[in-house]
Coordinates of C-alpha atoms in Angstrom, one line a residue:
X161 CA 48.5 -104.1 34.8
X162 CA 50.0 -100.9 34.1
X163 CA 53.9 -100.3 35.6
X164 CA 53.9 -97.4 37.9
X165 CA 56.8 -98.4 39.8
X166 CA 59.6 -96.2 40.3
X167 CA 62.8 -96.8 40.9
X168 CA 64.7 -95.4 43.8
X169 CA 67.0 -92.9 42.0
X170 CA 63.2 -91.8 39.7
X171 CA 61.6 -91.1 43.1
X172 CA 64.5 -89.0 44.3
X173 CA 64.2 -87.2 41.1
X174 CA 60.4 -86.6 41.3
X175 CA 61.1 -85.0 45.1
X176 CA 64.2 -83.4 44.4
X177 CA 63.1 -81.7 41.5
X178 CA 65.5 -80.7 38.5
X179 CA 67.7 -78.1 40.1
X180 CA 69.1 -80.7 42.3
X181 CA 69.8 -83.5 39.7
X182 CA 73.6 -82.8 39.4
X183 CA 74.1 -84.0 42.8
X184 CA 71.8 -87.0 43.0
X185 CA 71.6 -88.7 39.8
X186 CA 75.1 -90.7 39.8
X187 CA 75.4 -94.6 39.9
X188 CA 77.3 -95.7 42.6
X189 CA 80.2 -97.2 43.0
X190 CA 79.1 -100.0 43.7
X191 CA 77.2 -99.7 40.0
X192 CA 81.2 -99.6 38.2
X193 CA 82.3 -102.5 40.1
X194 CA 79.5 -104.8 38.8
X195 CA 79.2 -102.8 35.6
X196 CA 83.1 -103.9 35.0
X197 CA 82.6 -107.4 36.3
X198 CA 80.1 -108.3 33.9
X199 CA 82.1 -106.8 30.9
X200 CA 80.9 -107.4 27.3
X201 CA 82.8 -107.8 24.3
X202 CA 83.3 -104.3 22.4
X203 CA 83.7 -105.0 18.4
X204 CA 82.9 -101.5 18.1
X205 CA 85.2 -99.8 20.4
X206 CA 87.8 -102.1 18.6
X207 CA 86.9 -101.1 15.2
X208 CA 87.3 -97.1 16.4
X209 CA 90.7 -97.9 18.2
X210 CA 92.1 -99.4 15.2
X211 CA 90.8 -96.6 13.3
X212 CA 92.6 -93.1 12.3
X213 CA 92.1 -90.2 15.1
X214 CA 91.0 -87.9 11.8
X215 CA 88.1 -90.9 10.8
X216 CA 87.0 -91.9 14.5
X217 CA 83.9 -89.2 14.6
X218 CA 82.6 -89.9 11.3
X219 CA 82.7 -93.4 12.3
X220 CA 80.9 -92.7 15.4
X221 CA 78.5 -90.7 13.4
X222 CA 77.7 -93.7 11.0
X223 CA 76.9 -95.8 13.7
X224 CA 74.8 -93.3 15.7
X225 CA 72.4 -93.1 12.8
X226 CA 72.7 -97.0 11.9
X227 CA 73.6 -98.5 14.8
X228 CA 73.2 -96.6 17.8
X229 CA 71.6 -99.2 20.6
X230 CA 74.7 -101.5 19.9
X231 CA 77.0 -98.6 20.3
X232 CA 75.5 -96.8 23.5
X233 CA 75.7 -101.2 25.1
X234 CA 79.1 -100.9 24.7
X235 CA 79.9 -97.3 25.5
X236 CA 77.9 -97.9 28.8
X237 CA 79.3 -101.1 29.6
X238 CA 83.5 -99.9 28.6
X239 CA 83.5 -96.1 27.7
X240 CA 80.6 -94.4 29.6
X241 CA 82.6 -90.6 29.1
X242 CA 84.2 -90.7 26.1
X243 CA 86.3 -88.2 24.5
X244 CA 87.1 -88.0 20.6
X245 CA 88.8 -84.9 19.6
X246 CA 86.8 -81.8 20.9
X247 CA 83.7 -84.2 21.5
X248 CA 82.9 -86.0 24.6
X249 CA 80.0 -88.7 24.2
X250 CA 77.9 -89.9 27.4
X251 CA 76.2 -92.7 27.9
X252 CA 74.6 -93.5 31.1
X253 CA 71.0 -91.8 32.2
X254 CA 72.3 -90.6 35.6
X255 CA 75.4 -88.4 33.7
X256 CA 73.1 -87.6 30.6
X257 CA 70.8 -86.0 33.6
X258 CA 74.0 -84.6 35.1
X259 CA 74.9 -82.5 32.0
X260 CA 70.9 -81.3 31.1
X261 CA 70.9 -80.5 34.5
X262 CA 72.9 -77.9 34.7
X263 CA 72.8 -75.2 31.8
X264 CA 74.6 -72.6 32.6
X265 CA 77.7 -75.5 32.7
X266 CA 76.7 -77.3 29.4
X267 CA 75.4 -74.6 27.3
X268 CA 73.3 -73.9 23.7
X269 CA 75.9 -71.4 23.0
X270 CA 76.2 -74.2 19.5
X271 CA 72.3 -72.8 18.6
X272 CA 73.1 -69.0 18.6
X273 CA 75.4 -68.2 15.2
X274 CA 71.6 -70.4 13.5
X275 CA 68.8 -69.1 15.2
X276 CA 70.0 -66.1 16.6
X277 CA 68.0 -64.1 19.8
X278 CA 65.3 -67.0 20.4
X279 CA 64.7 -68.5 23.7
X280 CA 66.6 -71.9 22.5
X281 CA 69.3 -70.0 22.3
X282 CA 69.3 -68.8 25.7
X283 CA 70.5 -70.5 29.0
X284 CA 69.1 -69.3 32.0
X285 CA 68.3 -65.6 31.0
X286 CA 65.6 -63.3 31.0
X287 CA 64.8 -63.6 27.7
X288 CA 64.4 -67.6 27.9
X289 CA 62.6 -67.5 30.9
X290 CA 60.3 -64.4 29.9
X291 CA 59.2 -66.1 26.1
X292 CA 59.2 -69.4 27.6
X293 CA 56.7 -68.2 30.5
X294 CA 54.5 -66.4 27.9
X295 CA 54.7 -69.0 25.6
X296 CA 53.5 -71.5 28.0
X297 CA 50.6 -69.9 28.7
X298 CA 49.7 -69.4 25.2
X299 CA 49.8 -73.2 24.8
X300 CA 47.5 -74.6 27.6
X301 CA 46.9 -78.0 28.2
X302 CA 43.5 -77.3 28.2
X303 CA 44.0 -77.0 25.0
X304 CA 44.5 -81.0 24.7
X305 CA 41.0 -82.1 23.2
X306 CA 40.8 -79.6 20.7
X307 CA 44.2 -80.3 19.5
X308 CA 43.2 -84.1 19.0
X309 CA 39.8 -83.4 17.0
X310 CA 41.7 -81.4 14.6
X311 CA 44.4 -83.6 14.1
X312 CA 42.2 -86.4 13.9
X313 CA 40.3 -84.4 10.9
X314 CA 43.4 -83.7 9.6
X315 CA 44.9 -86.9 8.9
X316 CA 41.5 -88.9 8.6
X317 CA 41.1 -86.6 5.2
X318 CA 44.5 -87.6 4.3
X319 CA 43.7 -91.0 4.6
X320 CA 40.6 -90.8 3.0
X321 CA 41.9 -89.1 -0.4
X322 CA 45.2 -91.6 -0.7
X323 CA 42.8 -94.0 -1.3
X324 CA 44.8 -97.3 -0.1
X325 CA 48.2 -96.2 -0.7
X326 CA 49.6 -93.5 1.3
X327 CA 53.4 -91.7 1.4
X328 CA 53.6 -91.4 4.8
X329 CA 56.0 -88.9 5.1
X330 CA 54.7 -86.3 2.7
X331 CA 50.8 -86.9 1.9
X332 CA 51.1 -87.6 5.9
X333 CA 53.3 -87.0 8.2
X334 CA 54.4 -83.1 7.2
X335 CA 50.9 -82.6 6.3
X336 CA 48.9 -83.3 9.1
X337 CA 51.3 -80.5 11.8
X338 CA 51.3 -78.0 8.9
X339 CA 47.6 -78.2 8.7
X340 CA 47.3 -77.9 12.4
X341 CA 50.3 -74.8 12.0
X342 CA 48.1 -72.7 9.8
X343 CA 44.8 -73.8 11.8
X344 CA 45.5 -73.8 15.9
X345 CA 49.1 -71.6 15.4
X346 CA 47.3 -69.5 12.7
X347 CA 50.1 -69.1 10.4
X348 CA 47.6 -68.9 7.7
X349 CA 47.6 -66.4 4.3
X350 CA 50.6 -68.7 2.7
X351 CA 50.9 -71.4 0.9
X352 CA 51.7 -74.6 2.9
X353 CA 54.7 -75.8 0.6
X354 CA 56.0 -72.3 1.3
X355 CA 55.8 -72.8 5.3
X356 CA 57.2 -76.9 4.6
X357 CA 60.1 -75.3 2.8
X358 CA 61.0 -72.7 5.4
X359 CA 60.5 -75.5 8.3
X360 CA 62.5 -77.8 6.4
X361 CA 65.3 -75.4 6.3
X362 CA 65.2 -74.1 9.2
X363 CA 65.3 -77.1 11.2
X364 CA 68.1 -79.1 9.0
X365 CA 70.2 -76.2 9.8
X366 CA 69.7 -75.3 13.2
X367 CA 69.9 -78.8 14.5
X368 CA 71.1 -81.0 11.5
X369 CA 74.4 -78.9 10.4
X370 CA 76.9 -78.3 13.0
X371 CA 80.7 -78.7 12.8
X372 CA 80.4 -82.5 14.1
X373 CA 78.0 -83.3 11.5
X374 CA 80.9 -82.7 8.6
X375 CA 78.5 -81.8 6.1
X376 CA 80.3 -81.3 2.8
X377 CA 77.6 -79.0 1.5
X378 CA 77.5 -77.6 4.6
X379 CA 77.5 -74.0 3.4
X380 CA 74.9 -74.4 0.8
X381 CA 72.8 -75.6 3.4
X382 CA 73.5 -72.9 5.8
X383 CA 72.6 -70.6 2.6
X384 CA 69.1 -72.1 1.9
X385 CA 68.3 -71.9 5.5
X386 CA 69.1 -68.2 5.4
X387 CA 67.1 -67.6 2.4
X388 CA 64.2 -69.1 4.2
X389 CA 64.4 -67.9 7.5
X390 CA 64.6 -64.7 5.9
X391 CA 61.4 -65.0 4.0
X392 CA 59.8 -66.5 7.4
X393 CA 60.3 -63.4 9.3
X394 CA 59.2 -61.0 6.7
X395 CA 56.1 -63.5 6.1
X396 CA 55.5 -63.7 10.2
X397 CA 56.1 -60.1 10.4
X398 CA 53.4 -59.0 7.3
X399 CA 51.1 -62.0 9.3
X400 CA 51.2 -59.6 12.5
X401 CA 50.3 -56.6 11.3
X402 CA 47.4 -58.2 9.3
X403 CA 46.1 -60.5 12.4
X404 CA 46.1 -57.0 14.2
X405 CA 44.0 -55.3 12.1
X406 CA 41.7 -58.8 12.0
X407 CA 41.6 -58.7 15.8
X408 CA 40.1 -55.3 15.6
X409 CA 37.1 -56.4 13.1
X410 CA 36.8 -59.9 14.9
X411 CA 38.3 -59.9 18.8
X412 CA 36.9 -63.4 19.2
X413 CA 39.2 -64.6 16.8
X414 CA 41.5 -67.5 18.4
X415 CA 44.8 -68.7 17.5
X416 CA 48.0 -69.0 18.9
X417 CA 49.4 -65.4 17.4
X418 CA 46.4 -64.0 18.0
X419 CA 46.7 -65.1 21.8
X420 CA 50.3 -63.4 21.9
X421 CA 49.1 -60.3 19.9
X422 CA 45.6 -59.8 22.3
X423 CA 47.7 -60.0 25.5
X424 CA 48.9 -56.9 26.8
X425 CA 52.4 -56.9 28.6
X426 CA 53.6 -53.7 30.2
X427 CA 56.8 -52.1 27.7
X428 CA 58.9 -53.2 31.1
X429 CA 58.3 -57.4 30.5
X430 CA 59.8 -56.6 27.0
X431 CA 57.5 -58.6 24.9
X432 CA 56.7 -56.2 21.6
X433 CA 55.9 -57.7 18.2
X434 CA 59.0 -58.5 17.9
X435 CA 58.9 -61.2 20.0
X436 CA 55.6 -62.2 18.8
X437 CA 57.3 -62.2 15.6
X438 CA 60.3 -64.5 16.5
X439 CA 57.9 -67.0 18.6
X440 CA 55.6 -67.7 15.6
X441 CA 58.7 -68.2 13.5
X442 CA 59.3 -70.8 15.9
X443 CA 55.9 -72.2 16.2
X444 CA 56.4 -73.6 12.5
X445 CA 60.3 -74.8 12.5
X446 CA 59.4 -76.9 15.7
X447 CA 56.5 -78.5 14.8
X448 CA 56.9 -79.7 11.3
X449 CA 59.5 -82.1 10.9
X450 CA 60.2 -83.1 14.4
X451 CA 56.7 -84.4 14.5
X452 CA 56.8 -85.8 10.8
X453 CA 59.6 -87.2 11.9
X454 CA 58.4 -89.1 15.3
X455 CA 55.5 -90.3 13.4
X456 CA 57.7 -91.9 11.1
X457 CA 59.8 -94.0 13.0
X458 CA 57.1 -94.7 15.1
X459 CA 54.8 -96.2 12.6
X460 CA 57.7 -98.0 10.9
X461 CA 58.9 -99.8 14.3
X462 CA 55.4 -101.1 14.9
X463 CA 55.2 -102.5 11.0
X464 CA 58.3 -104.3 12.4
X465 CA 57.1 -105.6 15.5
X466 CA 53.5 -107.4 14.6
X467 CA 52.8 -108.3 17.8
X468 CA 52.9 -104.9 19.1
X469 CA 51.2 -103.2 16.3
X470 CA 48.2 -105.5 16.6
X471 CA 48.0 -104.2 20.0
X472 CA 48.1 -100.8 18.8
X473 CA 45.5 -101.2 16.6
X474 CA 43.3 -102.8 19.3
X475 CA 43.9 -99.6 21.9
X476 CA 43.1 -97.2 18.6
X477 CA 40.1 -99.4 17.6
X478 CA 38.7 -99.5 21.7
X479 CA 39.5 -95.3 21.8
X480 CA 42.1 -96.0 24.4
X481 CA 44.4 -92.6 23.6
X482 CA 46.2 -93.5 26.3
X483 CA 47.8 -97.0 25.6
X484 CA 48.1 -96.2 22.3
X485 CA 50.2 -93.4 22.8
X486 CA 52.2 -95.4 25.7
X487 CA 52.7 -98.0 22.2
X488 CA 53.8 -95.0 20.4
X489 CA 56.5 -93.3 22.5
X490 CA 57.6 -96.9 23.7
X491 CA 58.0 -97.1 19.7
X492 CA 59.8 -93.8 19.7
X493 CA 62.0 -95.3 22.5
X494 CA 63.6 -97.4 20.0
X495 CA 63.5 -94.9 17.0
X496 CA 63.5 -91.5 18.3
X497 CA 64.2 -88.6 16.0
X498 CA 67.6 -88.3 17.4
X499 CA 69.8 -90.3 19.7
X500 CA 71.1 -87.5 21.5
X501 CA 71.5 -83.7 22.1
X502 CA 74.5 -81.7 22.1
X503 CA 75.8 -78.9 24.4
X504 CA 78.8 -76.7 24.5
X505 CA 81.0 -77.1 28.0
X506 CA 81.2 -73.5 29.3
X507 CA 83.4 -74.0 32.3
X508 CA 85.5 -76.9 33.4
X509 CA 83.7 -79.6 34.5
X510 CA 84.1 -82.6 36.8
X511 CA 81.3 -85.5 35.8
X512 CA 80.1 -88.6 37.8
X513 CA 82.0 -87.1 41.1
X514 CA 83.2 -90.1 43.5
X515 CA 82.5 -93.0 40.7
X516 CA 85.1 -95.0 38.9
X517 CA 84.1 -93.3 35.5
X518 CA 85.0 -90.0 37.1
X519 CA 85.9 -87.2 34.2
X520 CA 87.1 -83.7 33.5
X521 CA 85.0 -81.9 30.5
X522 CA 87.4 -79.0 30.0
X523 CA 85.9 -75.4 28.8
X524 CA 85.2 -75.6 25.3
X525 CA 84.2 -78.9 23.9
X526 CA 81.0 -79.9 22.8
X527 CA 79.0 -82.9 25.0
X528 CA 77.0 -85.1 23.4
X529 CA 74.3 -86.5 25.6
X530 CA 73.6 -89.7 24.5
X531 CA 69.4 -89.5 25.6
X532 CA 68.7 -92.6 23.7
X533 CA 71.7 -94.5 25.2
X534 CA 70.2 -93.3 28.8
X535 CA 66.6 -94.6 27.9
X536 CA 68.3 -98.7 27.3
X537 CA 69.9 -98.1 30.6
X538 CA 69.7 -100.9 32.8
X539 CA 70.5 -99.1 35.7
X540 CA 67.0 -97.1 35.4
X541 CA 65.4 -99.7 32.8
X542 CA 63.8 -102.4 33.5
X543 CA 64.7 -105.2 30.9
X544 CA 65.5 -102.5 28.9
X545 CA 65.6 -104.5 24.9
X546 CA 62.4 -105.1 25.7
X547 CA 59.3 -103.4 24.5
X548 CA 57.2 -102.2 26.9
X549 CA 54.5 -99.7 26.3
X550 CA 53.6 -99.3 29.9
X551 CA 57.0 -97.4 30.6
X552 CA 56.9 -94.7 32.7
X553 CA 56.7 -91.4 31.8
X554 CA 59.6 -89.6 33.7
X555 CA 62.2 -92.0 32.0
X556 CA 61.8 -90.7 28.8
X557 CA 64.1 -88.4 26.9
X558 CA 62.1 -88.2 24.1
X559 CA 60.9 -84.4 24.7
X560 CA 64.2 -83.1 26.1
X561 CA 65.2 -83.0 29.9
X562 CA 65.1 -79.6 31.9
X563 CA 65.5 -76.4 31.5
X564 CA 65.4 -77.1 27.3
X565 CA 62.8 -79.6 27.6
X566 CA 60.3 -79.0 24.6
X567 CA 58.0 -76.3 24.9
X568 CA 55.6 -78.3 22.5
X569 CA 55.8 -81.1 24.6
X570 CA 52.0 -81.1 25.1
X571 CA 51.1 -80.3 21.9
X572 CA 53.4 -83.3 20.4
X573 CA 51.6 -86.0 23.0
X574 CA 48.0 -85.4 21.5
X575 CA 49.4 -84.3 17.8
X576 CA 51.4 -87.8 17.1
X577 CA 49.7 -90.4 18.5
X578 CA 46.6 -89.2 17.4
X579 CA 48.0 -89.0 13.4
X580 CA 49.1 -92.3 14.1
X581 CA 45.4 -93.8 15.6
X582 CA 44.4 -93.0 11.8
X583 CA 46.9 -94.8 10.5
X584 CA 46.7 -97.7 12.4
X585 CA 42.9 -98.5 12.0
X586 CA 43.0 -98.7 8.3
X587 CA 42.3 -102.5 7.2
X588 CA 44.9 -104.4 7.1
X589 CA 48.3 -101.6 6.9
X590 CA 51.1 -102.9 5.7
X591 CA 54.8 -101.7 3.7
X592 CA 54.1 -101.5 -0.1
X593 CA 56.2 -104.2 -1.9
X594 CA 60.5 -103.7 -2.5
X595 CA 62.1 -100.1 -1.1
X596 CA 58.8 -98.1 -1.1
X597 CA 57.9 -99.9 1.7
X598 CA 60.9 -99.2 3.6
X599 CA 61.9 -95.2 4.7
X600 CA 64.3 -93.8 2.4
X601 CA 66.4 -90.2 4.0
X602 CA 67.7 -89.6 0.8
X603 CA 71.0 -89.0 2.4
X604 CA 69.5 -86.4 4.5
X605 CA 68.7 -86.2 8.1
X606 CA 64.7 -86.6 7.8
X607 CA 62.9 -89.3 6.3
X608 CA 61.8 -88.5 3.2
X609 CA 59.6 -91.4 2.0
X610 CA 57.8 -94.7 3.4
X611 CA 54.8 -95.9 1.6
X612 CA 52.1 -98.0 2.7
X613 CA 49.1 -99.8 1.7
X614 CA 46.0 -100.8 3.3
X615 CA 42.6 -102.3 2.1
X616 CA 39.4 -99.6 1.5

């Protein structure tokens, strides 16, 4: 039987709405009090008290990518706002929902210096709410079924020409949204390595390469990044004016620029070609490696969970999308692409207001919302070390929260689970023998190889 039981603070939510989540989402007090009288041990928190004040973020960013689930226990549990240096970490869902709630307070001022005037950049402005509006329209959600046969065509070719032993990540996982990027987006006339390499880029920069991340090669990365993003938007800009003249031979012609370029806006809403431009740039950098990414992990944490997986393939094998994708998010839950997002504190805050955990943010630092930590919260989460694929959906984190939440979001439910479905039913999937079998990130923030096997 499928869980659609909400719990009280989740149906508050859903009423409420997101513009009043900063003043209902806190635990009690009542919450602290038990929270502190079960207390756990903290080997971690130890380890980082014992360590240097110069080491203790590198530390923390170690075990965010190798250890997250048993940091975030003990952060929630002991240190649920925690400050290191100009970085302050949370932990619990209702004060991760506290800071996305509010975004003029916790800002993506961090995004601007990368990406420059795109509507990620933006925080409650016209321009975010003007290219988000349009841009929402241009990807429907009636759009859902023809997104899955595509993808579905896509990655059952992919299959089919591996021939029982697949690289997931780049004979896979990349390929299957940057088929779907030249196809539904139409950012066609290029060579797909060229669009993988600006994606790739793009999104290790923007999101992979701030001052917290303390890169080494941080400025040759910012450099390649530029390169490509340069070549993008001359690229996106010759694609316009071609697609116009197209349009004018064939007006039927549909795609996702070619929706932005046939719809006329009044010179007052502000939305020329060169925002048409800048939204098909970031048609490719958000689709690529985020969903290469999610497919990933999710594949990988089923391999490792054969119970699961067998249940997976059932739900692919019976053509039930839907419990299939509940398997793969609930899969994602455990591996998503990252364990939190970060924000810049714009004005001096006070967090979890009337609770023992209480904190000032002061103007300035940067917030790292820990969404992974929130989604093993046991607060909101039922049993929350367990895997459960009928979660519901309005706990997840796994597209953003708010204001900032994914504008692909729809696109990404039908794109991954759907790769995945083709993965799943070939005979008999399995890891291919010793590290191949196993992702490798080649010290880099993506995976950048798994291989499988399965029988023809």
């Amino acid at each position: 039987m499928r869980n659609d039981r909400l719990s009280r603070r989740s149906l508050i939510q859903v009423a409420a709405g997101t513009a009043a989540l900063g003043s209902i989402a806190h635990a009690s007090a009542k919450d602290d009090e038990s929270r502190q009288a079960k207390k756990q041990a903290t080997p971690l928190l130890d380890e980082l008290d014992k360590t240097p004040a110069a080491a203790q973020l590198a530390l923390v960013m170690k075990w965010l990518n190798a250890q997250p689930l048993a940091l975030f226990s003990e952060l929630r549990d002991a240190r649920p706002v925690m400050r290191l240096g100009n970085i302050v970490l949370v932990a619990r869902y209702a004060d991760v929902l506290e800071v996305l709630g509010h975004p003029s307070v916790f800002s993506v001022r961090l995004y601007k210096p990368k990406m420059g005037d795109f509507m990620l950049t933006h925080d409650e402005t016209p321009t975010h709410r003007r290219d988000k509006s349009v841009m929402s329209a241009m990807l429907p959600m009636s759009d859902t079924a023809m997104i899955r046969e595509k993808i579905g065509g896509f990655a059952s070719k992919a299959i089919l020409k591996a021939s029982g032993r697949i690289e997931v990540v780049n004979e896979f996982a990349r390929l299957v949204p940057l088929q779907l990027v030249q196809d539904y987006f139409g950012l066609d006339g290029v060579d797909i390595g060229e669009l993988k390499r600006w994606s790739y880029w793009a999104q290790f920069d923007n999101f992979h390469n701030h001052h917290f991340h303390e890169r080494e090669n941080a400025m040759e990365i910012s450099q390649r990044a530029g390169e490509a993003k340069q070549q993008l938007a001359a690229y996106a800009t010759a694609l316009v004016q071609r697609r116009t003249g197209e349009l004018r031979r064939d007006p039927n012609r549909d795609d996702i620029v070619s929706r932005m370029l046939k719809s006329k806006f009044p010179p007052s809403v502000g939305f020329g070609l060169d925002r048409v431009v800048a939204n098909a740039m970031g048609l490719l950098i958000g689709a690529v490696e985020t969903t290469s990414h999610a497919i990933v992990h999710a594949i990988d944490e089923l391999l490792s969970r054969p119970k699961e997986l067998a249940a997976a393939v059932q739900s692919a094998a019976e053509g039930d999308f839907e419990t299939l994708s509940e398997y793969v998010w609930e899969a994602n839950r455990f591996r998503p692409i990252s364990p939190f997002m970060f924000r810049y504190c714009e004005q001096d805050f006070t967090i979890a207001k009337g609770t023992e955990r209480e904190t000032e943010i002061p103007t300035g630092v940067t917030v790292f919302t820990l969404t992974q930590s929130a989604m093993f919260d046991p607060v909101e989460f039922d049993n929350p070390t367990e895997f459960r694929a009928d979660r519901p959906k309005y706990q997840s984190f796994l597209f953003g929260f708010g204001h900032h939440r994914c504008l692909g979001e729809y696109v990404g439910r039908e794109m991954i689970p759907e790769a995945i479905k083709a993965l799943v039913v070939c005979k008999n999937l399995r890891r291919a023998d010793g590290p191949a079998g196993h992702i490798d990130f080649k010290d880099g923030p993506f995976p950048e190889s798994l291989t499988l096997t399965y029988d023809q």
